[in-house]
Short mmCIF file of C-alpha atoms and ligand atoms in Angstrom, two decimals:
data_model
loop_
_atom_site.label_atom_id
_atom_site.label_comp_id
_atom_site.label_asym_id
_atom_site.label_seq_id
_atom_site.Cartn_x
_atom_site.Cartn_y
_atom_site.Cartn_z
CA MET A 172 -149.02 -118.75 -59.26
CA ASP A 173 -148.18 -120.16 -62.71
CA LYS A 174 -147.99 -118.29 -66.03
CA LYS A 175 -151.56 -119.14 -66.98
CA GLU A 176 -152.89 -117.76 -63.71
CA ALA A 177 -150.67 -114.67 -63.98
CA ARG A 178 -152.06 -113.81 -67.43
CA ILE A 179 -155.65 -114.14 -66.26
CA ARG A 180 -154.91 -111.97 -63.24
CA ILE A 181 -153.33 -109.32 -65.47
CA LEU A 182 -156.44 -109.20 -67.67
CA GLY A 183 -158.48 -108.50 -64.52
CA LYS A 184 -156.12 -105.66 -63.55
CA ILE A 185 -156.42 -104.14 -67.03
CA PHE A 186 -160.19 -104.27 -66.62
CA MET A 187 -159.91 -102.48 -63.27
CA TYR A 188 -157.66 -99.77 -64.74
CA THR A 189 -160.07 -99.29 -67.65
CA VAL A 190 -163.16 -98.82 -65.48
CA GLU A 191 -161.31 -96.40 -63.22
CA PHE A 192 -159.84 -94.48 -66.16
CA PHE A 193 -163.16 -93.83 -67.85
CA HIS A 194 -164.83 -92.81 -64.58
CA ARG A 195 -161.96 -90.43 -63.90
CA LYS A 196 -162.42 -88.86 -67.35
CA GLY A 197 -166.10 -88.16 -66.61
CA PHE A 198 -167.68 -91.05 -68.53
CA VAL A 199 -170.88 -92.67 -67.25
CA GLN A 200 -170.67 -96.45 -67.05
CA LEU A 201 -173.65 -98.27 -68.55
CA MET A 202 -174.36 -101.94 -68.01
CA PRO A 203 -174.05 -104.18 -71.08
CA VAL A 204 -176.97 -105.59 -73.02
CA MET A 205 -176.64 -109.11 -74.41
CA LEU A 206 -179.75 -109.23 -76.61
CA GLY A 207 -180.85 -106.50 -79.00
CA LYS A 208 -183.46 -105.84 -81.66
CA SER A 209 -180.89 -104.14 -83.91
CA VAL A 210 -177.22 -105.05 -83.54
CA ASP A 211 -173.92 -104.35 -85.30
CA PRO A 212 -173.94 -106.13 -88.72
CA LEU A 213 -170.10 -106.43 -88.50
CA GLY A 214 -169.73 -105.81 -92.16
CA PRO A 215 -168.76 -105.09 -94.73
CA ASP A 216 -165.41 -105.11 -92.89
CA PRO A 217 -162.46 -107.00 -94.33
CA GLY A 218 -161.41 -107.69 -90.73
CA SER A 219 -164.65 -109.47 -89.81
CA SER A 220 -165.76 -113.02 -90.58
CA VAL A 221 -168.77 -114.02 -88.50
CA VAL A 222 -170.66 -117.09 -89.70
CA LYS A 223 -174.02 -115.79 -88.46
CA ILE A 224 -175.63 -113.56 -85.87
CA PRO A 225 -177.76 -115.84 -83.66
CA GLU A 226 -181.39 -114.86 -83.14
CA ILE A 227 -183.80 -116.03 -80.52
CA GLU A 228 -187.53 -115.60 -80.41
CA TYR A 229 -188.82 -114.49 -77.08
CA ASN A 230 -192.06 -112.93 -76.05
CA GLY A 231 -193.19 -112.36 -79.63
CA GLN A 232 -189.97 -110.57 -80.63
CA VAL A 233 -186.85 -111.55 -82.54
CA LEU A 234 -183.77 -110.68 -80.48
CA ARG A 235 -180.17 -110.95 -81.62
CA LEU A 236 -177.09 -111.76 -79.58
CA VAL A 237 -175.10 -108.57 -79.26
CA THR A 238 -172.10 -108.42 -81.59
CA SER A 239 -171.28 -104.91 -80.36
CA MET A 240 -173.23 -102.13 -78.70
CA ILE A 241 -172.49 -99.47 -81.30
CA LEU A 242 -176.17 -98.91 -82.15
CA HIS A 243 -177.08 -98.85 -78.47
CA LYS A 244 -174.31 -96.32 -77.84
CA GLN A 245 -175.84 -93.93 -80.38
CA TYR A 246 -179.20 -94.34 -78.67
CA ALA A 247 -177.62 -93.82 -75.22
CA LEU A 248 -176.23 -90.44 -76.31
CA ARG A 249 -179.81 -89.17 -76.01
CA THR A 250 -179.24 -89.34 -72.25
CA PHE A 251 -175.46 -89.20 -71.64
CA ASP A 252 -172.72 -87.17 -73.34
CA ARG A 253 -169.83 -89.44 -72.42
CA LEU A 254 -170.47 -93.09 -71.80
CA PHE A 255 -168.76 -96.45 -71.70
CA ILE A 256 -169.68 -100.10 -71.33
CA MET A 257 -167.52 -103.10 -70.45
CA SER A 258 -169.35 -104.96 -73.16
CA PRO A 259 -169.32 -108.73 -73.74
CA ASN A 260 -169.68 -109.50 -77.44
CA ILE A 261 -170.65 -112.73 -79.18
CA ARG A 262 -169.14 -113.15 -82.63
CA LEU A 263 -169.30 -116.59 -84.18
CA GLU A 264 -166.11 -116.25 -86.18
CA ARG A 265 -165.39 -118.91 -88.83
CA LYS A 266 -163.24 -121.76 -87.59
CA GLU A 267 -160.14 -120.81 -89.62
CA ARG A 268 -159.81 -117.87 -87.24
CA MET A 269 -158.60 -120.35 -84.62
CA LYS A 270 -155.12 -119.96 -86.07
CA SER A 271 -154.99 -116.15 -86.11
CA GLY A 272 -153.96 -116.11 -82.46
CA ARG A 273 -156.26 -113.15 -81.78
CA HIS A 274 -159.85 -114.27 -82.36
CA LEU A 275 -162.32 -115.49 -79.77
CA PHE A 276 -166.03 -115.98 -80.28
CA GLU A 277 -166.77 -114.39 -76.89
CA PHE A 278 -164.75 -111.46 -75.65
CA THR A 279 -165.13 -108.11 -73.90
CA GLN A 280 -164.52 -104.64 -75.22
CA ALA A 281 -164.30 -101.34 -73.37
CA ASP A 282 -166.72 -99.52 -75.65
CA PHE A 283 -166.98 -95.74 -75.29
CA GLU A 284 -168.67 -92.86 -77.10
CA ILE A 285 -168.44 -89.08 -76.81
CA ALA A 286 -171.12 -86.63 -77.99
CA ASN A 287 -170.00 -83.95 -80.45
CA ALA A 288 -166.48 -85.35 -80.55
CA LYS A 289 -164.10 -85.60 -83.48
CA MET A 290 -161.36 -88.13 -84.21
CA GLU A 291 -158.74 -85.96 -82.53
CA ASP A 292 -160.67 -86.03 -79.23
CA VAL A 293 -160.71 -89.83 -79.33
CA PHE A 294 -157.00 -89.99 -80.20
CA SER A 295 -156.04 -87.93 -77.18
CA ILE A 296 -158.25 -89.93 -74.76
CA VAL A 297 -156.95 -93.23 -76.12
CA GLU A 298 -153.30 -92.17 -75.97
CA GLU A 299 -153.77 -91.02 -72.39
CA TYR A 300 -155.42 -94.37 -71.60
CA TYR A 301 -152.48 -96.39 -72.90
CA SER A 302 -149.78 -94.22 -71.40
CA GLY A 303 -151.29 -94.47 -67.91
CA LEU A 304 -151.64 -98.24 -68.11
CA THR A 305 -147.91 -98.97 -67.78
CA GLY A 306 -147.55 -97.22 -64.41
CA PHE A 307 -150.74 -98.81 -63.12
CA LEU A 308 -149.54 -102.31 -63.99
CA GLU A 309 -146.12 -101.67 -62.48
CA LYS A 310 -147.88 -100.87 -59.22
CA GLU A 311 -150.63 -103.47 -59.35
CA ALA A 312 -149.28 -106.40 -61.36
CA GLY A 313 -145.49 -106.46 -60.87
CA GLU A 314 -145.61 -109.97 -59.36
CA GLU A 315 -147.67 -111.35 -62.24
CA PHE A 316 -145.31 -109.94 -64.87
CA LYS A 317 -142.36 -111.44 -62.98
CA VAL A 318 -144.02 -114.86 -63.14
CA ILE A 319 -144.47 -114.68 -66.91
CA GLY A 320 -140.97 -113.24 -67.31
CA THR A 321 -142.08 -110.21 -69.35
CA GLU A 322 -141.18 -106.54 -69.05
CA ILE A 323 -144.20 -104.24 -68.82
CA PHE A 324 -144.55 -102.49 -72.19
CA ARG A 325 -143.88 -98.72 -72.17
CA PHE A 326 -146.39 -96.94 -74.36
CA SER A 327 -144.96 -93.72 -75.74
CA PRO A 328 -147.59 -91.63 -77.49
CA PRO A 329 -148.28 -89.74 -79.67
CA PHE A 330 -148.60 -92.79 -81.90
CA LYS A 331 -147.76 -92.55 -85.60
CA ARG A 332 -150.64 -92.21 -88.01
CA TYR A 333 -151.00 -93.75 -91.45
CA THR A 334 -153.92 -94.05 -93.82
CA THR A 335 -154.82 -97.57 -94.96
CA LYS A 336 -153.95 -96.35 -98.46
CA GLU A 337 -150.38 -95.57 -97.37
CA LEU A 338 -150.13 -98.90 -95.53
CA LYS A 339 -151.35 -100.86 -98.56
CA GLU A 340 -148.88 -99.05 -100.83
CA ARG A 341 -146.02 -99.88 -98.51
CA TYR A 342 -146.93 -103.39 -97.33
CA GLY A 343 -149.57 -104.71 -99.76
CA GLU A 344 -152.95 -106.24 -98.84
CA GLU A 345 -151.49 -107.96 -95.76
CA TRP A 346 -150.41 -104.62 -94.35
CA GLU A 347 -151.72 -105.24 -90.86
CA ARG A 348 -149.44 -108.16 -90.02
CA LYS A 349 -146.41 -106.79 -91.82
CA ALA A 350 -146.65 -103.25 -90.48
CA SER A 351 -147.32 -104.56 -86.98
CA LEU A 352 -144.13 -106.67 -87.14
CA GLU A 353 -142.09 -103.67 -88.24
CA HIS A 354 -143.26 -101.33 -85.48
CA GLU A 355 -142.17 -101.10 -81.87
CA GLN A 356 -144.99 -98.81 -80.73
CA PRO A 357 -148.70 -98.99 -81.54
CA PHE A 358 -149.83 -96.89 -84.48
CA TRP A 359 -153.08 -95.50 -85.88
CA ALA A 360 -154.43 -96.87 -89.17
CA LEU A 361 -156.92 -94.38 -90.61
CA SER A 362 -159.77 -94.56 -93.13
CA HIS A 363 -161.17 -98.07 -93.55
CA LYS A 364 -164.10 -98.93 -95.79
CA ARG A 365 -166.45 -100.69 -93.39
CA GLU A 366 -169.81 -100.63 -91.53
CA PHE A 367 -172.54 -98.09 -92.33
CA TYR A 368 -172.29 -96.25 -89.01
CA ASP A 369 -168.66 -95.15 -89.55
CA LYS A 370 -168.77 -91.66 -91.02
CA GLU A 371 -167.77 -91.14 -94.62
CA ASP A 372 -165.75 -87.98 -95.21
CA GLU A 373 -168.22 -85.82 -97.12
CA LYS A 374 -165.38 -83.74 -98.52
CA GLN A 375 -163.70 -86.88 -99.87
CA PRO A 376 -166.26 -89.61 -100.62
CA GLY A 377 -164.62 -93.01 -100.36
CA GLU A 378 -162.55 -91.87 -97.36
CA TYR A 379 -163.81 -92.67 -93.86
CA LEU A 380 -163.37 -90.89 -90.54
CA ASN A 381 -162.48 -94.08 -88.74
CA TYR A 382 -159.37 -95.53 -87.16
CA ASP A 383 -157.75 -98.58 -85.60
CA ILE A 384 -154.91 -98.97 -83.16
CA ILE A 385 -152.50 -101.63 -84.37
CA TYR A 386 -150.29 -103.13 -81.67
CA PRO A 387 -146.65 -103.63 -82.64
CA LEU A 388 -144.45 -106.77 -82.82
CA GLY A 389 -147.03 -108.75 -84.80
CA TYR A 390 -149.95 -108.52 -82.34
CA GLY A 391 -152.16 -106.55 -84.74
CA GLU A 392 -155.45 -104.70 -84.27
CA GLY A 393 -156.42 -103.80 -80.71
CA LEU A 394 -158.98 -101.00 -81.09
CA SER A 395 -161.45 -99.80 -83.70
CA GLY A 396 -163.49 -96.63 -83.73
CA ALA A 397 -164.92 -93.80 -85.77
CA GLU A 398 -166.82 -90.59 -86.02
CA ARG A 399 -170.38 -91.72 -86.65
CA GLU A 400 -173.01 -91.20 -89.29
CA HIS A 401 -175.80 -89.55 -87.32
CA GLU A 402 -178.14 -88.12 -89.96
CA TYR A 403 -181.12 -90.30 -90.87
CA GLU A 404 -180.79 -89.85 -94.66
CA ARG A 405 -177.11 -90.72 -94.65
CA ILE A 406 -177.67 -93.77 -92.44
CA VAL A 407 -180.40 -95.02 -94.79
CA MET A 408 -178.18 -94.42 -97.81
CA ARG A 409 -175.30 -96.34 -96.21
CA ILE A 410 -177.52 -99.28 -95.16
CA LYS A 411 -178.83 -99.45 -98.73
CA ARG A 412 -175.35 -99.26 -100.19
CA ASP A 413 -174.28 -102.21 -98.00
CA GLY A 414 -177.28 -104.26 -99.11
CA LEU A 415 -178.40 -104.86 -95.50
CA ASP A 416 -181.90 -105.96 -94.57
CA PHE A 417 -183.82 -102.88 -93.38
CA LYS A 418 -186.07 -105.02 -91.21
CA SER A 419 -183.18 -105.77 -88.84
CA TYR A 420 -182.64 -102.02 -88.31
CA GLU A 421 -186.26 -100.91 -87.85
CA ALA A 422 -185.79 -100.23 -84.14
CA TYR A 423 -182.57 -98.29 -84.71
CA LEU A 424 -183.93 -96.33 -87.67
CA LYS A 425 -186.90 -95.17 -85.65
CA TYR A 426 -184.54 -93.36 -83.29
CA ALA A 427 -182.27 -92.23 -86.12
CA ARG A 428 -185.32 -90.46 -87.63
CA GLU A 429 -185.83 -88.58 -84.38
CA GLY A 430 -182.18 -87.50 -84.65
CA PHE A 431 -178.93 -88.77 -83.20
CA THR A 432 -176.22 -86.59 -81.70
CA PRO A 433 -172.98 -86.43 -83.72
CA SER A 434 -170.33 -88.46 -81.90
CA ALA A 435 -167.09 -90.38 -82.04
CA GLY A 436 -165.91 -93.35 -80.04
CA ALA A 437 -164.10 -96.66 -80.08
CA GLY A 438 -163.88 -100.11 -78.56
CA ILE A 439 -160.76 -101.58 -76.98
CA GLY A 440 -160.60 -105.38 -76.92
CA MET A 441 -159.65 -106.36 -73.37
CA GLU A 442 -158.34 -109.85 -74.17
CA ARG A 443 -156.27 -108.57 -77.10
CA LEU A 444 -154.68 -105.94 -74.90
CA ALA A 445 -153.87 -108.56 -72.25
CA ARG A 446 -152.48 -110.89 -74.92
CA PHE A 447 -150.20 -108.16 -76.25
CA LEU A 448 -148.98 -107.06 -72.82
CA THR A 449 -148.36 -110.60 -71.61
CA LYS A 450 -146.80 -111.64 -74.93
CA ALA A 451 -149.10 -114.67 -75.18
CA SER A 452 -148.76 -116.63 -78.42
CA HIS A 453 -152.56 -117.14 -78.54
CA ILE A 454 -155.32 -114.95 -77.13
CA LYS A 455 -156.92 -118.02 -75.49
CA ASP A 456 -154.06 -117.94 -72.97
CA VAL A 457 -155.71 -115.00 -71.20
CA GLN A 458 -159.05 -116.85 -70.85
CA LEU A 459 -159.94 -119.41 -68.20
CA PHE A 460 -163.08 -120.41 -70.13
CA LYS A 461 -161.70 -120.73 -73.63
CA ARG A 462 -163.86 -119.48 -76.48
CA VAL A 463 -161.82 -120.20 -79.58
CA PRO A 464 -163.44 -120.38 -83.04
CA GLY A 465 -163.65 -123.99 -84.23
CA ILE A 466 -162.78 -125.54 -80.84
CA LYS A 467 -165.42 -127.23 -78.69
CA VAL A 468 -166.33 -125.51 -75.43
CA GLU A 469 -165.44 -127.54 -72.34
CA ILE A 470 -167.80 -126.00 -69.87
P1 AMP B 232 -164.44 -103.94 -83.73
O1 AMP B 232 -165.05 -102.59 -83.58
O2 AMP B 232 -165.33 -104.92 -84.40
O3 AMP B 232 -163.09 -103.88 -84.36
O4 AMP B 232 -164.21 -104.49 -82.23
C1 AMP B 232 -163.52 -103.70 -81.30
C2 AMP B 232 -162.32 -104.42 -80.73
O5 AMP B 232 -162.73 -105.64 -80.11
C3 AMP B 232 -161.27 -104.86 -81.74
O6 AMP B 232 -160.40 -103.83 -82.09
C4 AMP B 232 -160.58 -105.97 -80.98
O7 AMP B 232 -159.67 -105.47 -80.02
C5 AMP B 232 -161.72 -106.61 -80.25
N1 AMP B 232 -162.21 -107.77 -81.01
C6 AMP B 232 -162.99 -107.76 -82.12
N2 AMP B 232 -163.28 -109.00 -82.55
C7 AMP B 232 -162.64 -109.84 -81.70
C8 AMP B 232 -162.56 -111.27 -81.59
N3 AMP B 232 -163.19 -112.09 -82.45
N4 AMP B 232 -161.84 -111.80 -80.57
C9 AMP B 232 -161.23 -110.98 -79.67
N5 AMP B 232 -161.28 -109.64 -79.72
C10 AMP B 232 -161.97 -109.06 -80.71
MG1 MG B 233 -161.97 -103.65 -85.95
#
């Protein structure tokens, strides 16, 4: 086994741990969808830079390649209270992202959602997820880590929490990279101005009930999530405010009008987690079929 093979094997083990973890915590696993009528607009989000969301016409309908299943998760809460999907996402990131070391145009996230949950519920699930991962990998992937010559990272929650305002004051606009380099444990970055489905704090307009996990040592963002806007009027107001095309959200808005359940959730990027744990200089090193923005696909 060489280093490349070891990294790919470790990603598979992380996947296995993730599926088992969510089942153990009582989540129902749903299969991914790859085409949707309404999909995540991925913006406005300073962290996102997709060139376009591809559409195909099939059977008299316009379908979009799934950028994330957030809108489908809200719909799925009509049936299940706790759900997760190992969800492949297509995001045609602009080619400059090639150099970030952490962008792919095809990747997989462990995407979960919990009915009637608040941020704190998500924090405790996520911290439990990370802290159990170390022991699992010691048991299941010791050989692989030996081959790459890396110690298995010890997560020690609870992770520190900062608002993006605090981070910007301390590190400036490039807070993510700088703060990541200065930390030795992951931390939570709270309250980002981004997509319409992330809940705005009604007590403090302009503040958002959303959060990221930032991996330490320069690896950067590994998870994003939020409490969700679930009331039809607020969703419409947010879509308007973002200047999005209502036509793309017709399907979603129909269900929003019937009423969504309040919820909170998050998505954990599998390749980013494997990159961080295996200390790979570029995220492509955990992929066999490389999907790097700006680089031609081989097969
Ligand atoms: P998001 O909610 O858009 O932040 O996506 C959830 C998670 O998926 C992120 O926190 C990352 O771990 C991962 N992710 C997002 N975009 C990419 C990308 N272009 N390449 C690899 N992983 C990504
Ligand atoms: Mg994000």
